[in-house]
XYZ file of C-alpha atoms in Angstrom:
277
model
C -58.341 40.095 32.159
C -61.875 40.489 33.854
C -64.594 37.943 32.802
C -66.564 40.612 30.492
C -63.923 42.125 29.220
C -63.054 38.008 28.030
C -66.236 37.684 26.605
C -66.126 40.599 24.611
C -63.060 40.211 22.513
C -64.206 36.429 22.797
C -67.437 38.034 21.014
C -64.991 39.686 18.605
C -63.610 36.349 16.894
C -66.853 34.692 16.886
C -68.768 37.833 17.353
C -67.749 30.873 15.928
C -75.697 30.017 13.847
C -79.047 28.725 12.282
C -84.707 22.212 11.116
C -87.754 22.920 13.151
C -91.442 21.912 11.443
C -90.976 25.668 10.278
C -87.688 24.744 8.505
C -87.477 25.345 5.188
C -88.244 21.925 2.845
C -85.562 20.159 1.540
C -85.173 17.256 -0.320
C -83.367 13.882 0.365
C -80.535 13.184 -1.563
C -80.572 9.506 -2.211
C -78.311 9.005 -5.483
C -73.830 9.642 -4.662
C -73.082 13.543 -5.732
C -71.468 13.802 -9.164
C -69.012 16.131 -9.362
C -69.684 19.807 -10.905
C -67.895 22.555 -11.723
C -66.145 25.497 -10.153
C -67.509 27.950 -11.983
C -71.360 26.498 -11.818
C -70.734 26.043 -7.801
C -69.396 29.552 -7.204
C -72.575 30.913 -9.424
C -75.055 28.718 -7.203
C -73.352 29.987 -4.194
C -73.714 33.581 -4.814
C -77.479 33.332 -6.269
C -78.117 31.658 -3.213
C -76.521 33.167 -0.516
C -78.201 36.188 1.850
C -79.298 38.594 0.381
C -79.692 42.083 2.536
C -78.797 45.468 3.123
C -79.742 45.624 6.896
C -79.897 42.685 9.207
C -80.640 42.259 12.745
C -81.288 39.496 15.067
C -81.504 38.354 18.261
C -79.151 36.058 20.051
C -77.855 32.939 22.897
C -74.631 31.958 22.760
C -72.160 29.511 25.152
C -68.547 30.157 24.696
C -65.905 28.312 26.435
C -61.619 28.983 26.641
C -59.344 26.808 28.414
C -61.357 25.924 31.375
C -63.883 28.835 31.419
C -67.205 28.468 29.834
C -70.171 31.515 29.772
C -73.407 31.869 28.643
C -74.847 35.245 27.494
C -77.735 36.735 25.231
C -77.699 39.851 23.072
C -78.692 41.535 19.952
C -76.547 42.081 16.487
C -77.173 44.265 13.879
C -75.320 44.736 10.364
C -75.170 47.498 8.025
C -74.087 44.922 5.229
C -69.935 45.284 4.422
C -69.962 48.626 7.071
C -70.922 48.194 10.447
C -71.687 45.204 12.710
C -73.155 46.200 16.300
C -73.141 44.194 18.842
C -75.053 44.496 22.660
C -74.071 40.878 25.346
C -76.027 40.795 28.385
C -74.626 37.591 30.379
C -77.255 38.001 33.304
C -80.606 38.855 34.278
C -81.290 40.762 30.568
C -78.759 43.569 31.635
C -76.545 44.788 28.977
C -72.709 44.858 29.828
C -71.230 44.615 26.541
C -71.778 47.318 23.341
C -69.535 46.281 20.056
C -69.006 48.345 17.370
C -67.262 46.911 14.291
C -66.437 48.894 11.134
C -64.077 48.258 8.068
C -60.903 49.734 10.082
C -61.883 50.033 13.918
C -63.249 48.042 17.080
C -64.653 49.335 19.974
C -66.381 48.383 22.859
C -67.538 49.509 26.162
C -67.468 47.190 29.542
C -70.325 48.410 31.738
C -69.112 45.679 34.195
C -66.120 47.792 35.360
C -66.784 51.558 33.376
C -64.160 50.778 30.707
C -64.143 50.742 26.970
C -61.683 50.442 24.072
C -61.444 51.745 20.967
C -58.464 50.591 18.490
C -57.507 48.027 15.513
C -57.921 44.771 14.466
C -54.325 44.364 15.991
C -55.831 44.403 19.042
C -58.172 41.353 18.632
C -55.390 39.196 15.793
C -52.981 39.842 19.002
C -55.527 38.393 21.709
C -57.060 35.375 19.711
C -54.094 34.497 18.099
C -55.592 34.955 14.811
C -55.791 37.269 11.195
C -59.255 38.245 10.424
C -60.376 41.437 8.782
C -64.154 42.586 9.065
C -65.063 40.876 6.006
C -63.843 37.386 7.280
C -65.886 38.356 10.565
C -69.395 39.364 8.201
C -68.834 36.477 6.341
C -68.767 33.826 9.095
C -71.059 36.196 11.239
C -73.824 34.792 8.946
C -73.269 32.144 7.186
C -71.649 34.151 4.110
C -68.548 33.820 1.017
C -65.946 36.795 1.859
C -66.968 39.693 -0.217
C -63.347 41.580 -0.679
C -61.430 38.192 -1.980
C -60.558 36.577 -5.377
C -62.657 33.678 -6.335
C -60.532 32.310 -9.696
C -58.282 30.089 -7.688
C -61.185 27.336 -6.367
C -61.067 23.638 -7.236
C -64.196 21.348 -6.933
C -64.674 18.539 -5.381
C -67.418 16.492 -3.389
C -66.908 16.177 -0.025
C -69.551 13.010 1.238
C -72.746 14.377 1.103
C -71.750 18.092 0.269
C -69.814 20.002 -2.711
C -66.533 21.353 -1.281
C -64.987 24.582 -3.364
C -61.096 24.598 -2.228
C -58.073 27.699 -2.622
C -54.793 27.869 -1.416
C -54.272 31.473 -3.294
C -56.902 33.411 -1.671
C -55.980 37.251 -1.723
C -57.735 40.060 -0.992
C -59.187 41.932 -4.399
C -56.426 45.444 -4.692
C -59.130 47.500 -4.547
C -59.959 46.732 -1.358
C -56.158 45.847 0.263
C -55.381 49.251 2.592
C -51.233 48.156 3.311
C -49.005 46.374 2.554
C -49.245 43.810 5.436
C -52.793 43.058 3.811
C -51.402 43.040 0.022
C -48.803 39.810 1.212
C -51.753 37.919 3.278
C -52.499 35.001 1.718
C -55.727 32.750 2.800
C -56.354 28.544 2.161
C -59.999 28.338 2.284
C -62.541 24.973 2.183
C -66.328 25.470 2.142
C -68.477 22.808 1.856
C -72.156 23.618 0.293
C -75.408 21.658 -0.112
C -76.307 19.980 -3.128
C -79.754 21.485 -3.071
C -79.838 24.833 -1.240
C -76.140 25.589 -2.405
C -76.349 27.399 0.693
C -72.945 27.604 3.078
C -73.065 24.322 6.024
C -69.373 24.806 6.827
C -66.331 26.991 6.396
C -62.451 26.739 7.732
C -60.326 29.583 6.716
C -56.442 29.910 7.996
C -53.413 32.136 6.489
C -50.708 30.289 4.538
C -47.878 31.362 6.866
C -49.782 30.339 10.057
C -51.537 27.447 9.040
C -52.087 26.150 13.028
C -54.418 28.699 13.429
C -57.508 27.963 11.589
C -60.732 29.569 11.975
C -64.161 27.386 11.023
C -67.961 27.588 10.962
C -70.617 25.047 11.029
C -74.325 25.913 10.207
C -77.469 24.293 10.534
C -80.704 24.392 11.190
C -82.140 26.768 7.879
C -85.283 28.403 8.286
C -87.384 30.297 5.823
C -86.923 34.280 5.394
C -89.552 35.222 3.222
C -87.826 33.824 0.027
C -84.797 33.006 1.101
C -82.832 30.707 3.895
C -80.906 31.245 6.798
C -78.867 28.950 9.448
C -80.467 29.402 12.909
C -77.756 27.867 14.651
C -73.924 28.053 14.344
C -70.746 26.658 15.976
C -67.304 28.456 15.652
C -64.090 26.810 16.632
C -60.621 28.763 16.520
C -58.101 26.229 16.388
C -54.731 27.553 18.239
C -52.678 27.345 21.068
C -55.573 27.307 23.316
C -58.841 26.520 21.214
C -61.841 28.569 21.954
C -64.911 27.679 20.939
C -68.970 28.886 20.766
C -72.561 27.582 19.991
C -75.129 30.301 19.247
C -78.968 30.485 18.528
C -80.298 33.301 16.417
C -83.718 34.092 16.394
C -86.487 37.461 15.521
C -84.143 37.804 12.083
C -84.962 40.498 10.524
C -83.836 41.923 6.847
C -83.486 45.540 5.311
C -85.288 47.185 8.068
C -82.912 49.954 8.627
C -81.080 50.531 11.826
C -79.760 52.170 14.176
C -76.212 52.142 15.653
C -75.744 54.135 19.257
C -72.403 53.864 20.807
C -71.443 56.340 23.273
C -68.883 56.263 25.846
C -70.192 57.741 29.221
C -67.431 60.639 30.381
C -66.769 58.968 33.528
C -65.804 55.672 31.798
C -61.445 54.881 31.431
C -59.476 53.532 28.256
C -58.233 50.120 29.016
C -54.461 49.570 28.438
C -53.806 49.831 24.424
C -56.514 51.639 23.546
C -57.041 55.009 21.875
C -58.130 58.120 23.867
């Protein structure tokens, strides 16, 4: 597999984000955490987590795999719990890389070499050695809870300095299950929040019959957006076979100004082995 077309599926997974004297304030927590309840955290949490419709940012990232390790910038936009789009330019500001994410499809075209792909999240679980769905991929995207999942099963606990909310029954809401490989799935979860933003500073998720591959999130660095918060820098880490890992900046965020999504695959351009014509 070519470098870009690495980097892109690489993207995909992590497609594993966000204090500067423009941070927002926080305050020091001097006094050990007392404990609190589920049902209180999981309130905070949602109250407090982004709020948006649209989003869009800007973006550097370093990813490294085995013994390989790029750098690239690019631009990501959401259309929140439909679309995420994604544009990588690893050198000189050229684009090489389009994404486009939606609730049951991936697809992507490789300028590099006039290819492209569209297909399944097969495609990616099969490469990465992993079992996300599009909302895991929102969620850690930016710094999110999962949106399609139960929430009854948590237990509370603190963690150090943070609250930790824990599951080992995590399923995916009926409503929003589309087989019957989804319906059996079964997610452990940890996510650790802070006792004063109640806003997201680390996540892990992994499947209960795969449990060596885990998927986690680290955020940091929260900046003001208008009245709300948001981690300017990230680091994802899939733990597997081979562990890959990425660190990226986000900056120019920008919420609920609509956008657009182009994604069109020039004529000349050939289907890469396992995807759809």
């Amino acid at each position: 597999m070519n470098r870009t077309r690495t980097i892109a599926v690489a993207a995909l997974g992590i497609a594993a984000m966000w204090l500067t004297s423009c941070s927002a304030e926080r305050r020091v927590i001097k006094e050990p955490l007392k404990e609190a309840q589920t049902d209180y955290l999981f309130t905070k949490l949602k109250e407090n987590e982004l709020r948006f419709d649209w989003f869009s940012a800007k973006f550097s990232a370093e990813y490294k795999n085995k013994n390989e390790e790029h750098s690239f910038g690019g631009q990501i936009r959401i259309r929140k719990d439909s679309l995420i789009w994604i544009t990588m330019s690893p050198m000189m500001g050229i684009e090489v890389i389009r994404l486009m994410i939606s609730q049951d499809s991936i697809k992507f075209i490789n300028r590099m070499n006039n290819t492209y792909f569209i297909g399944d999240y097969d495609y990616l679980n099969r490469f990465l050695n992993t079992n996300i769905d599009y909302d895991i991929l929102q969620a850690f995207l930016i710094g999110r809870d999962l949106s399609f999942y139960e929430n009854d099963k948590f237990r509370a606990t603190v963690d150090d300095k943070y609250y930790k909310l824990s599951t080992t029954e995590r399923h995916k809401l009926k409503k929003y299950v589309k087989s019957s490989e989804e319906a059996v799935k079964v997610f452990i979860q940890n996510i650790w929040l802070d006792p004063v933003t109640f806003k997201i500073v680390r996540a892990d998720v992994r499947e209960v019959k795969r449990e060596n591959i885990r998927l986690e999130a680290t955020y940091e660095s929260f900046e003001s957006l208008g009245s709300q918060v948001f981690p300017t820098k990230v680091n994802y880490v899939i733990y597997a076979e081979n562990n890959l890992t990425a660190n990226a900046e986000f900056s120019r965020v920008v919420l609920d100004d609509p956008q657009s999504f182009p994604f069109k695959i020039p004529a000349s351009f050939k289907a890469i082995q396992g995807s759809a014509k």
